[in-house]
Coordinates of C-alpha atoms in Angstrom, one line a residue:
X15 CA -6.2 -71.2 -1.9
X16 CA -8.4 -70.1 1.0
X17 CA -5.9 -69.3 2.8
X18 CA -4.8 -66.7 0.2
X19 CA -8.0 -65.4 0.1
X20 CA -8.2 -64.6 4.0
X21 CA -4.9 -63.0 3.7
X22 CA -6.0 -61.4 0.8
X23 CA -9.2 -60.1 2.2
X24 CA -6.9 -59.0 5.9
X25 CA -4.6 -57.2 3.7
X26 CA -7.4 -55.3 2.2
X27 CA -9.7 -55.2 5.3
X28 CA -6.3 -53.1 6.5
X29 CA -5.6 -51.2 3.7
X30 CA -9.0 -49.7 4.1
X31 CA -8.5 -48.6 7.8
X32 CA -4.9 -47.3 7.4
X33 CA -5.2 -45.8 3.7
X34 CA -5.6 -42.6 4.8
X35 CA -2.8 -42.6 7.2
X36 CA -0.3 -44.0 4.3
X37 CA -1.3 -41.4 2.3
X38 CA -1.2 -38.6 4.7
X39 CA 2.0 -40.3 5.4
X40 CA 3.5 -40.2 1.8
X41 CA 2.4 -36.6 1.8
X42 CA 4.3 -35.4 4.9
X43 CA 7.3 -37.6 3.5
X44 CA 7.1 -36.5 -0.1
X45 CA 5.3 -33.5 -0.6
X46 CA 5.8 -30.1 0.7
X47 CA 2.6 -27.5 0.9
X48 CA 2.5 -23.7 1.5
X49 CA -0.7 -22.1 2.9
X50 CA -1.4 -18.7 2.4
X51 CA -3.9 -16.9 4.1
X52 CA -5.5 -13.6 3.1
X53 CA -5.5 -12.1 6.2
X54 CA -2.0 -12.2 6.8
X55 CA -0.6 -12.6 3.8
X56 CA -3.0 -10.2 1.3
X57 CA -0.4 -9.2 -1.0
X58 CA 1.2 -12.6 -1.4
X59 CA -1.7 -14.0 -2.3
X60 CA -3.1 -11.4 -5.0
X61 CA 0.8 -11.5 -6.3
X62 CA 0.3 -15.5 -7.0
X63 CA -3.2 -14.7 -8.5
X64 CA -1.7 -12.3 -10.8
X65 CA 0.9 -14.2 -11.9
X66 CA -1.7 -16.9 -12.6
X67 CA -3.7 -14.7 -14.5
X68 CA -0.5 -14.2 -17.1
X69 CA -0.4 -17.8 -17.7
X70 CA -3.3 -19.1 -18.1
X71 CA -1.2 -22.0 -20.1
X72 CA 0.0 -23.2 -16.9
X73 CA -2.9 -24.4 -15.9
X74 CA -6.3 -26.5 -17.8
X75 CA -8.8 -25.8 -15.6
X76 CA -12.1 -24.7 -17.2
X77 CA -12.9 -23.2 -13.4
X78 CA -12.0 -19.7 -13.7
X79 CA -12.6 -16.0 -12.4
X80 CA -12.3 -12.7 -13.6
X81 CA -9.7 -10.0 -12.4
X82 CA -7.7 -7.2 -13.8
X83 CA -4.3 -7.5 -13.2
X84 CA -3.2 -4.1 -10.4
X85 CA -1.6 -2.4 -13.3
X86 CA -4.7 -2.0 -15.8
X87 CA -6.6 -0.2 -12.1
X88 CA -5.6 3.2 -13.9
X89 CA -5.1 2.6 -17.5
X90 CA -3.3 5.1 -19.5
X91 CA -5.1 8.7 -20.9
X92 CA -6.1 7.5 -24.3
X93 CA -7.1 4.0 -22.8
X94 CA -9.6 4.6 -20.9
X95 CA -12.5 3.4 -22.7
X96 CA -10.9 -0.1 -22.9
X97 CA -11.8 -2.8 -21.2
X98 CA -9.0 -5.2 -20.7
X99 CA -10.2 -8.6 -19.0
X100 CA -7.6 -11.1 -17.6
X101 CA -8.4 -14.7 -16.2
X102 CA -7.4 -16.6 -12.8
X103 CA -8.1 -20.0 -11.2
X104 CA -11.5 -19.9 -9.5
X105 CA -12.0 -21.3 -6.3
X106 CA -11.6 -25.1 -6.0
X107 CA -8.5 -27.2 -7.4
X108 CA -6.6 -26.7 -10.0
X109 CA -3.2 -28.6 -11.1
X110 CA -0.5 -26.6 -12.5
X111 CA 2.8 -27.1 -14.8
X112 CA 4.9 -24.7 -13.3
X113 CA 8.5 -23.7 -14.6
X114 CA 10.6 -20.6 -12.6
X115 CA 13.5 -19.0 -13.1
X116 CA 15.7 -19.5 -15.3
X117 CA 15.1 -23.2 -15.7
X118 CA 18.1 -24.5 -13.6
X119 CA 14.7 -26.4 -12.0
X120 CA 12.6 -29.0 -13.8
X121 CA 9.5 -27.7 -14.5
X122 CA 6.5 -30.1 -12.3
X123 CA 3.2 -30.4 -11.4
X124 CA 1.8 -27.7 -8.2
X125 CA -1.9 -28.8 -7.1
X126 CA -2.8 -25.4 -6.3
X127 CA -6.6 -25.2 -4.1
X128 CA -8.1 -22.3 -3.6
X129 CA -10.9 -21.8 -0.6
X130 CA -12.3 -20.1 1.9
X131 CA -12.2 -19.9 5.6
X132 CA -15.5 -18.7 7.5
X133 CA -14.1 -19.1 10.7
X134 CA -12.1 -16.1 11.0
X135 CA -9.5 -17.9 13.0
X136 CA -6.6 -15.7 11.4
X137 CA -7.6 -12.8 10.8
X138 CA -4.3 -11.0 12.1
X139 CA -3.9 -7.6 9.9
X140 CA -7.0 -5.8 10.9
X141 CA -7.9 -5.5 7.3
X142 CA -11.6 -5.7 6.1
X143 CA -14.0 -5.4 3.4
X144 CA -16.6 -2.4 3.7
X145 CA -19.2 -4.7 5.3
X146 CA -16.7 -5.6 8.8
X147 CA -13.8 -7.9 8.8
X148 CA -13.5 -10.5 5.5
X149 CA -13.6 -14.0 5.4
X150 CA -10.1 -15.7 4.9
X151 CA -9.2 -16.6 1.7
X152 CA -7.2 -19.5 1.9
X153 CA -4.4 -20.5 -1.2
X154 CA -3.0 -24.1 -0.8
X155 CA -0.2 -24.9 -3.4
X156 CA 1.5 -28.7 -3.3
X157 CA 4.5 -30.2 -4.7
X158 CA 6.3 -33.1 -4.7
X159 CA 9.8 -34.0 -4.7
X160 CA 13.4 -33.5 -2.1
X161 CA 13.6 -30.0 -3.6
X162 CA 9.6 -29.4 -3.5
X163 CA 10.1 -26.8 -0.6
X164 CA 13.1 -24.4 -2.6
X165 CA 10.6 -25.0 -6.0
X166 CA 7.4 -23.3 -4.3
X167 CA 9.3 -20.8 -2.7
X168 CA 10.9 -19.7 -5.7
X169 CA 7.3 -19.8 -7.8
X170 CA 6.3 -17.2 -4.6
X171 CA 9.4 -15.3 -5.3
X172 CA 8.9 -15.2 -8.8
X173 CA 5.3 -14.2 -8.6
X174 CA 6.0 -11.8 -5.9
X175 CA 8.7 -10.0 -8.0
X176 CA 6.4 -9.8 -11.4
X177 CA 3.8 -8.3 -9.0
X178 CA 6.0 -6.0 -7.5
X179 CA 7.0 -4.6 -11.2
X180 CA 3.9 -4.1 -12.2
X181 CA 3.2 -1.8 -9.6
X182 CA 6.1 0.2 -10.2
X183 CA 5.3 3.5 -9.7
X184 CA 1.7 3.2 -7.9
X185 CA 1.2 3.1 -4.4
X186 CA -1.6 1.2 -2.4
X187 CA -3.9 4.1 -0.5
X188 CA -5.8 2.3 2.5
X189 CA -8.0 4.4 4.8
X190 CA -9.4 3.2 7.9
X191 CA -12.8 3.1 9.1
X192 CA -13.7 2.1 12.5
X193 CA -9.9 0.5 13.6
X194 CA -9.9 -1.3 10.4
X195 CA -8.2 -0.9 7.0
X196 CA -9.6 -0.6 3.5
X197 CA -7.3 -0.5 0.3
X198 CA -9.1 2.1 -1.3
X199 CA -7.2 2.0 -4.6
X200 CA -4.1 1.9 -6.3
X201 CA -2.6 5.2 -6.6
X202 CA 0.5 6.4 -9.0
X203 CA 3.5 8.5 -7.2
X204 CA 4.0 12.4 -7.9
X205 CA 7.3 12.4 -9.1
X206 CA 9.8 14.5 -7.2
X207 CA 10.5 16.3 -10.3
X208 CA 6.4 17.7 -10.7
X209 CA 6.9 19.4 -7.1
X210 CA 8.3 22.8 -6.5
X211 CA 10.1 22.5 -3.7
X212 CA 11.8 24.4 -1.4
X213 CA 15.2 23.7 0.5
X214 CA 14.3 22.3 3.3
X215 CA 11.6 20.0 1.6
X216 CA 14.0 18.8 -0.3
X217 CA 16.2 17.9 3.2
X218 CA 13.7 16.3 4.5
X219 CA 12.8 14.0 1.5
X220 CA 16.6 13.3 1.8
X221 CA 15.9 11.9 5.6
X222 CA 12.8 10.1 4.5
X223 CA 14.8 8.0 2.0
X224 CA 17.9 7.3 5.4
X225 CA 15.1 6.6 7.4
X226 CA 13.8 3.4 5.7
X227 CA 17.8 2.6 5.2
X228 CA 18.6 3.0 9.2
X229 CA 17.1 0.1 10.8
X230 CA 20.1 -1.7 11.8
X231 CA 21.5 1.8 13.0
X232 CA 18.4 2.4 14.7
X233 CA 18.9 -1.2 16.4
X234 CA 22.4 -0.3 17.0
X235 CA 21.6 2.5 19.5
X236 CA 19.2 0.8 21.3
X237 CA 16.0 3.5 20.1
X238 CA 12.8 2.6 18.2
X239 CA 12.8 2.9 14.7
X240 CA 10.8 5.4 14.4
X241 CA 10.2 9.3 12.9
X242 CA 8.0 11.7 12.4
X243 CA 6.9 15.3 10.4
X244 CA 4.6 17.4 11.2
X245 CA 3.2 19.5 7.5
X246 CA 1.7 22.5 8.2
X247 CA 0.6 25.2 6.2
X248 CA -3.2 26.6 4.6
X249 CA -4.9 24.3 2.0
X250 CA -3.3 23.7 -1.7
X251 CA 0.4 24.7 -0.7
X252 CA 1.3 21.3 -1.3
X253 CA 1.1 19.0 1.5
X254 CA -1.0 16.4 0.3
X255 CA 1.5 16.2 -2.8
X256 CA 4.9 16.0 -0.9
X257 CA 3.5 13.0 1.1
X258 CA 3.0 11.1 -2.5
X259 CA 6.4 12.8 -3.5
X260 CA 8.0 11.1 -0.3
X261 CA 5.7 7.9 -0.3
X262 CA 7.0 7.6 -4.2
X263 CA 11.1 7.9 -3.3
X264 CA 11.0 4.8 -0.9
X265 CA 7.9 2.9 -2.6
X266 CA 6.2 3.1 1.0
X267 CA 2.5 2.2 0.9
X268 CA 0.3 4.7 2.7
X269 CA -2.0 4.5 5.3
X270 CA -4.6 7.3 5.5
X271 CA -6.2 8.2 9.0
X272 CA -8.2 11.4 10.1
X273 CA -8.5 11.8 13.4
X274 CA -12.6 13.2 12.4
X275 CA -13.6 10.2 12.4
X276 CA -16.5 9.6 15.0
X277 CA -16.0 6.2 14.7
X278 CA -12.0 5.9 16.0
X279 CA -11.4 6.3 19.7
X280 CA -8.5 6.0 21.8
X281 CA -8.7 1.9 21.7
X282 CA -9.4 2.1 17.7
X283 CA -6.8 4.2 17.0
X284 CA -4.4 2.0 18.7
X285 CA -5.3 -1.1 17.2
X286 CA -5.1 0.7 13.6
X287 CA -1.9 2.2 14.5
X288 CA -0.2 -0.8 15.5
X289 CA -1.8 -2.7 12.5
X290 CA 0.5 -1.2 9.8
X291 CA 3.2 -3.4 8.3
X292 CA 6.5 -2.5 8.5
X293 CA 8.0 0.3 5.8
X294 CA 4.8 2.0 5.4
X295 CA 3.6 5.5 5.5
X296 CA 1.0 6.4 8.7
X297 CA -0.8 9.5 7.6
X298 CA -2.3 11.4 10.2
X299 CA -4.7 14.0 8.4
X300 CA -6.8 17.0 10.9
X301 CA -4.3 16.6 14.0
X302 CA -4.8 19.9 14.8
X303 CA -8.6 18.8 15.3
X304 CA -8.0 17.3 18.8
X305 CA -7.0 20.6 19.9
X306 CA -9.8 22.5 18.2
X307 CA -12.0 20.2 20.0
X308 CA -10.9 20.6 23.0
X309 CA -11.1 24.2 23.5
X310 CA -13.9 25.0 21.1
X311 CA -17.4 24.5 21.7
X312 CA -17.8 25.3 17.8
X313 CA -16.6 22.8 16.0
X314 CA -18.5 21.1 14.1
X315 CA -17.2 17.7 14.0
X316 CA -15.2 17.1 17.2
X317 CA -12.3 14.7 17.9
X318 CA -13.3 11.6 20.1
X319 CA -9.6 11.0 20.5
X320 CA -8.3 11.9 23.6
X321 CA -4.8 13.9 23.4
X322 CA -3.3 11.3 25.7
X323 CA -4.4 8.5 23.5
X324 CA -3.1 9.7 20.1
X325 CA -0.1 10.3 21.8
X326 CA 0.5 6.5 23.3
X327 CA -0.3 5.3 19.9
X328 CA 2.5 6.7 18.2
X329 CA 5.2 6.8 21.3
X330 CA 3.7 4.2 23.8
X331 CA 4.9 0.9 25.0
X332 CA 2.7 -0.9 22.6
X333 CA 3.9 2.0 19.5
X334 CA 4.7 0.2 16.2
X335 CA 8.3 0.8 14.3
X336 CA 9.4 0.6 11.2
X337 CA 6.8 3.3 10.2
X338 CA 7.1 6.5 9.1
X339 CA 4.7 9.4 11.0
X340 CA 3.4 12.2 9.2
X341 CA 0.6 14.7 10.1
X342 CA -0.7 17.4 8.6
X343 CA -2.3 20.9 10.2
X344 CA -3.5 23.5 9.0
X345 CA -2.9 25.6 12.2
X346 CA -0.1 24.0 13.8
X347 CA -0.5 26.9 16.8
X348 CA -3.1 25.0 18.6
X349 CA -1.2 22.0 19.1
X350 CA -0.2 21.3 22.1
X351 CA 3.7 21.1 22.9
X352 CA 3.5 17.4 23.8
X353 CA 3.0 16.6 20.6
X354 CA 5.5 18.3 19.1
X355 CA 8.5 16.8 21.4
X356 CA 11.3 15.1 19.5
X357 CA 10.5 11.3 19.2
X358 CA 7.1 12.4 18.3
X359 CA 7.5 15.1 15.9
X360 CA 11.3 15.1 14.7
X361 CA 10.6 17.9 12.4
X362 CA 8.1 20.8 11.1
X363 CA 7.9 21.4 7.5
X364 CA 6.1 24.8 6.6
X365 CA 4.3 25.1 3.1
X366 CA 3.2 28.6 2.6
X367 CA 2.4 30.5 -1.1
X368 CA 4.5 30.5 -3.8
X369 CA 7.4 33.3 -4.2
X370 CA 7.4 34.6 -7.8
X371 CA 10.9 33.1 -8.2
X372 CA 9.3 30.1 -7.1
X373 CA 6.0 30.0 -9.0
X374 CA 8.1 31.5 -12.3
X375 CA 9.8 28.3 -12.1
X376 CA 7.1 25.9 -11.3
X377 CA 5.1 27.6 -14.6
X378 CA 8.4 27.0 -16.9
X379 CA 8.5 23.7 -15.5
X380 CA 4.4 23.2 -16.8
X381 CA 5.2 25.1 -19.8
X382 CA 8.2 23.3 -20.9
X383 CA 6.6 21.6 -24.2
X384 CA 5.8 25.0 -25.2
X385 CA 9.0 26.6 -24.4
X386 CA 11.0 23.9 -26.8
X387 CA 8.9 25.4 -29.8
X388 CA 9.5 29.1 -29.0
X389 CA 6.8 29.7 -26.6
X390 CA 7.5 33.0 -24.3
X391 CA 7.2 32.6 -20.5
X392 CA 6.5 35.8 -20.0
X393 CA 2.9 34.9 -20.7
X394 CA 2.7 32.5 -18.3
X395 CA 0.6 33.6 -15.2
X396 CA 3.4 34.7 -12.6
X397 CA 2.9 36.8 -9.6
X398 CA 4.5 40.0 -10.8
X399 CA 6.4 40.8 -7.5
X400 CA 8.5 39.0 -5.0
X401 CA 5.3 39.0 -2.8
X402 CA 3.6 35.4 -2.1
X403 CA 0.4 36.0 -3.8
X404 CA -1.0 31.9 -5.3
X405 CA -0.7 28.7 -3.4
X406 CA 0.8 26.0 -6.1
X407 CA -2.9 24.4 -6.1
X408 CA -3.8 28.3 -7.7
X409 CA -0.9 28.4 -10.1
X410 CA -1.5 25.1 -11.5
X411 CA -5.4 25.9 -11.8
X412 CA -4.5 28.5 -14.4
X413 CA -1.6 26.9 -16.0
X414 CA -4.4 24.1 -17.1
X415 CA -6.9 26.5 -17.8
X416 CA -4.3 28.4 -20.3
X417 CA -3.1 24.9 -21.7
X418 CA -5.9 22.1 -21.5
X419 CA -8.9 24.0 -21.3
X420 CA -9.1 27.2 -22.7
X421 CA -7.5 26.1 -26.2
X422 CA -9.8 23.1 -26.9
X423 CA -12.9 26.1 -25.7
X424 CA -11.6 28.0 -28.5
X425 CA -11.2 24.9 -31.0
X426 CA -14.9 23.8 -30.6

């Protein structure tokens, strides 16, 4: 009997010391865990949290947050008074029953812990809050079982995909501030069919959509994967809304950058520049400001960016790929012809004013409710000669005036 006991109390005595290595054992042998990290990972981890947030049957934890799924961000005309409020796990743990797909795989139980990291360790992305770089916020989920690894990454791929749906349409606008980038908002696409545009806009929205399809024949003949416009033209002729129209025919994210900023400088502007993921948009707004700045004792807010330094970001050794360049100018005759080489600039596209062929048209196209119940275009405000008189900024100004503004002024 004693001896029992001592055997007893030996097993237990080394229970104690080595539980924690069985168990950490039994979780390396049985159980499979994905990390995701914030920093490197930001859209893979609000995708998971938004797919949370639509089933909040999945999981009984009484620990939750608040957060509006991406697609309420800009709720619809007649909505906007609504407040529409949707539920995710808090921080801490929480243990899900979780069924993908089509259920060719059980449905089991995903410890999912949710935390944060101070330590800043990772934070690979360049992205911040507004008050400097953001702590990591950490997403642990854990399963069990031989197929544990294919179930989690098909919840990720599940969640990734209902995520990725109900975006369709809007675009994530970041802007950069100091080297750094802030998602500003969620933004919906122009549509290609809103935009009067001209032939060779139209060409060159064909090559944006073969760009982001060319990568392995990009790889095949040995050149970087890169191109880039140059938009040029006086305010309101519609540079600003081709980018959105382009951005919105490859679903390209877009990443908003003026060189004006007095606090990016040659080092910043590489570290942004290089910071953008792959099949993005890398809007260059101002460009001709480095020129104006460095001829012009005038200007009232000169570039700190050196011409040589705007110039290895987008074509140097250390250049990104997979990244589509546009700038905009509004004189494009002070730039300086290095910029302007092939591999830098691959093309100019010139917005001027409005031909009355083209501005009849784009006023047809804004009055077309009208024109289905008899309306007369005539009426519309159309430049009465072939002469380029309104930018399309002017001619849509008074095509609301006439159709939002004026009749509900004469209602009241």
């Amino acid at each position: 009997m004693m001896i029992a006991l001592a055997a007893g109390g030996l097993l237990y005595d080394l229970w104690a010391s080595q539980k924690e290595h069985v168990w950490r054992w039994l979780q390396e042998w049985w159980c499979t865990r994905v990390e995701l990290r914030s920093a490197q990972h930001r859209e893979l981890c609000d995708a998971f949290l938004f797919w949370c947030s639509r089933r909040t049957d999945v999981f009984g934890s009484q620990n939750l947050c608040v957060g509006p799924p991406p697609s309420e961000l800009e709720p619809a005309a007649d909505n906007l008074k609504e407040s529409q409020v949707a539920l995710a796990p808090g921080f801490g743990r929480h243990v899900l029953s979780v069924s993908v797909g089509d259920g060719s795989m059980s449905s089991r139980r995903v410890v999912f812990t949710r935390d944060v990291d101070e330590s800043m360790k990772h934070k690979g992305g360049f992205h911040r809050g507004s008050n400097g770089p953001t702590a990591d916020e950490v997403i642990t989920l854990t399963a069990t079982g031989s197929d544990a690894r294919e179930f989690l990454l098909r919840v990720l791929n599940d969640a990734h995909e209902e995520y990725r749906a109900s975006l369709q349409g809007h675009a994530k606008v970041f802007s950069n501030d100091g080297g750094y980038w802030d998602q500003l908002c969620w933004r919906q696409y122009r549509r290609e069919d809103t935009m009067q545009l001209t032939t060779a806009q139209t060409r060159i929205l064909n090559e944006v959509k073969q760009f982001f399809a060319s990568r392995q024949s990009y790889a095949a003949l040995g050149v970087p994967w890169r191109r880039g416009y140059l938009l040029e033209g006086p305010p309101g002729t519609g540079k600003s809304s081709f980018i959105s129209v382009a951005a919105g025919a490859v679903q390209a994210p877009m990443y908003i950058l003026s060189l004006r900023d007095p606090q990016l400088n040659d080092a910043t502007l590489l570290r942004a520049v290089n910071s953008i993921p792959c099949g993005s948009f890398l809007v260059l707004e101002d460009v001709d400001s480095i020129a104006v700045s460095a001829t012009s004792e005038q200007s009232h807010a000169p570039s700190t960016i050196s011409l040589s330094g705007l110039l290895n970001a987008i074509d140097g050794i250390a250049a990104s790929e997979g990244r589509l360049l546009i700038m905009t100018a509004n004189r494009p005759e002070v730039l300086p012809p290095a910029l302007l080489r092939p591999g830098r600039i691959d093309q100019v596209i010139h917005f001027d004013q409005l031909s009355s062929v083209d501005a009849r048209t784009m006023t047809q196209r804004l009055y077309a409710s009208q024109l289905q119940s008899g309306g007369n275009p005539q009426t519309a405000p159309v430049p009465p000669d072939s002469k380029a008189t309104k930018t399309a900024a002017e001619l849509q100004h008074e095509v609301l005036q006439r159709l939002v503004y004026l009749p509900k002024a004469n209602a009241s």
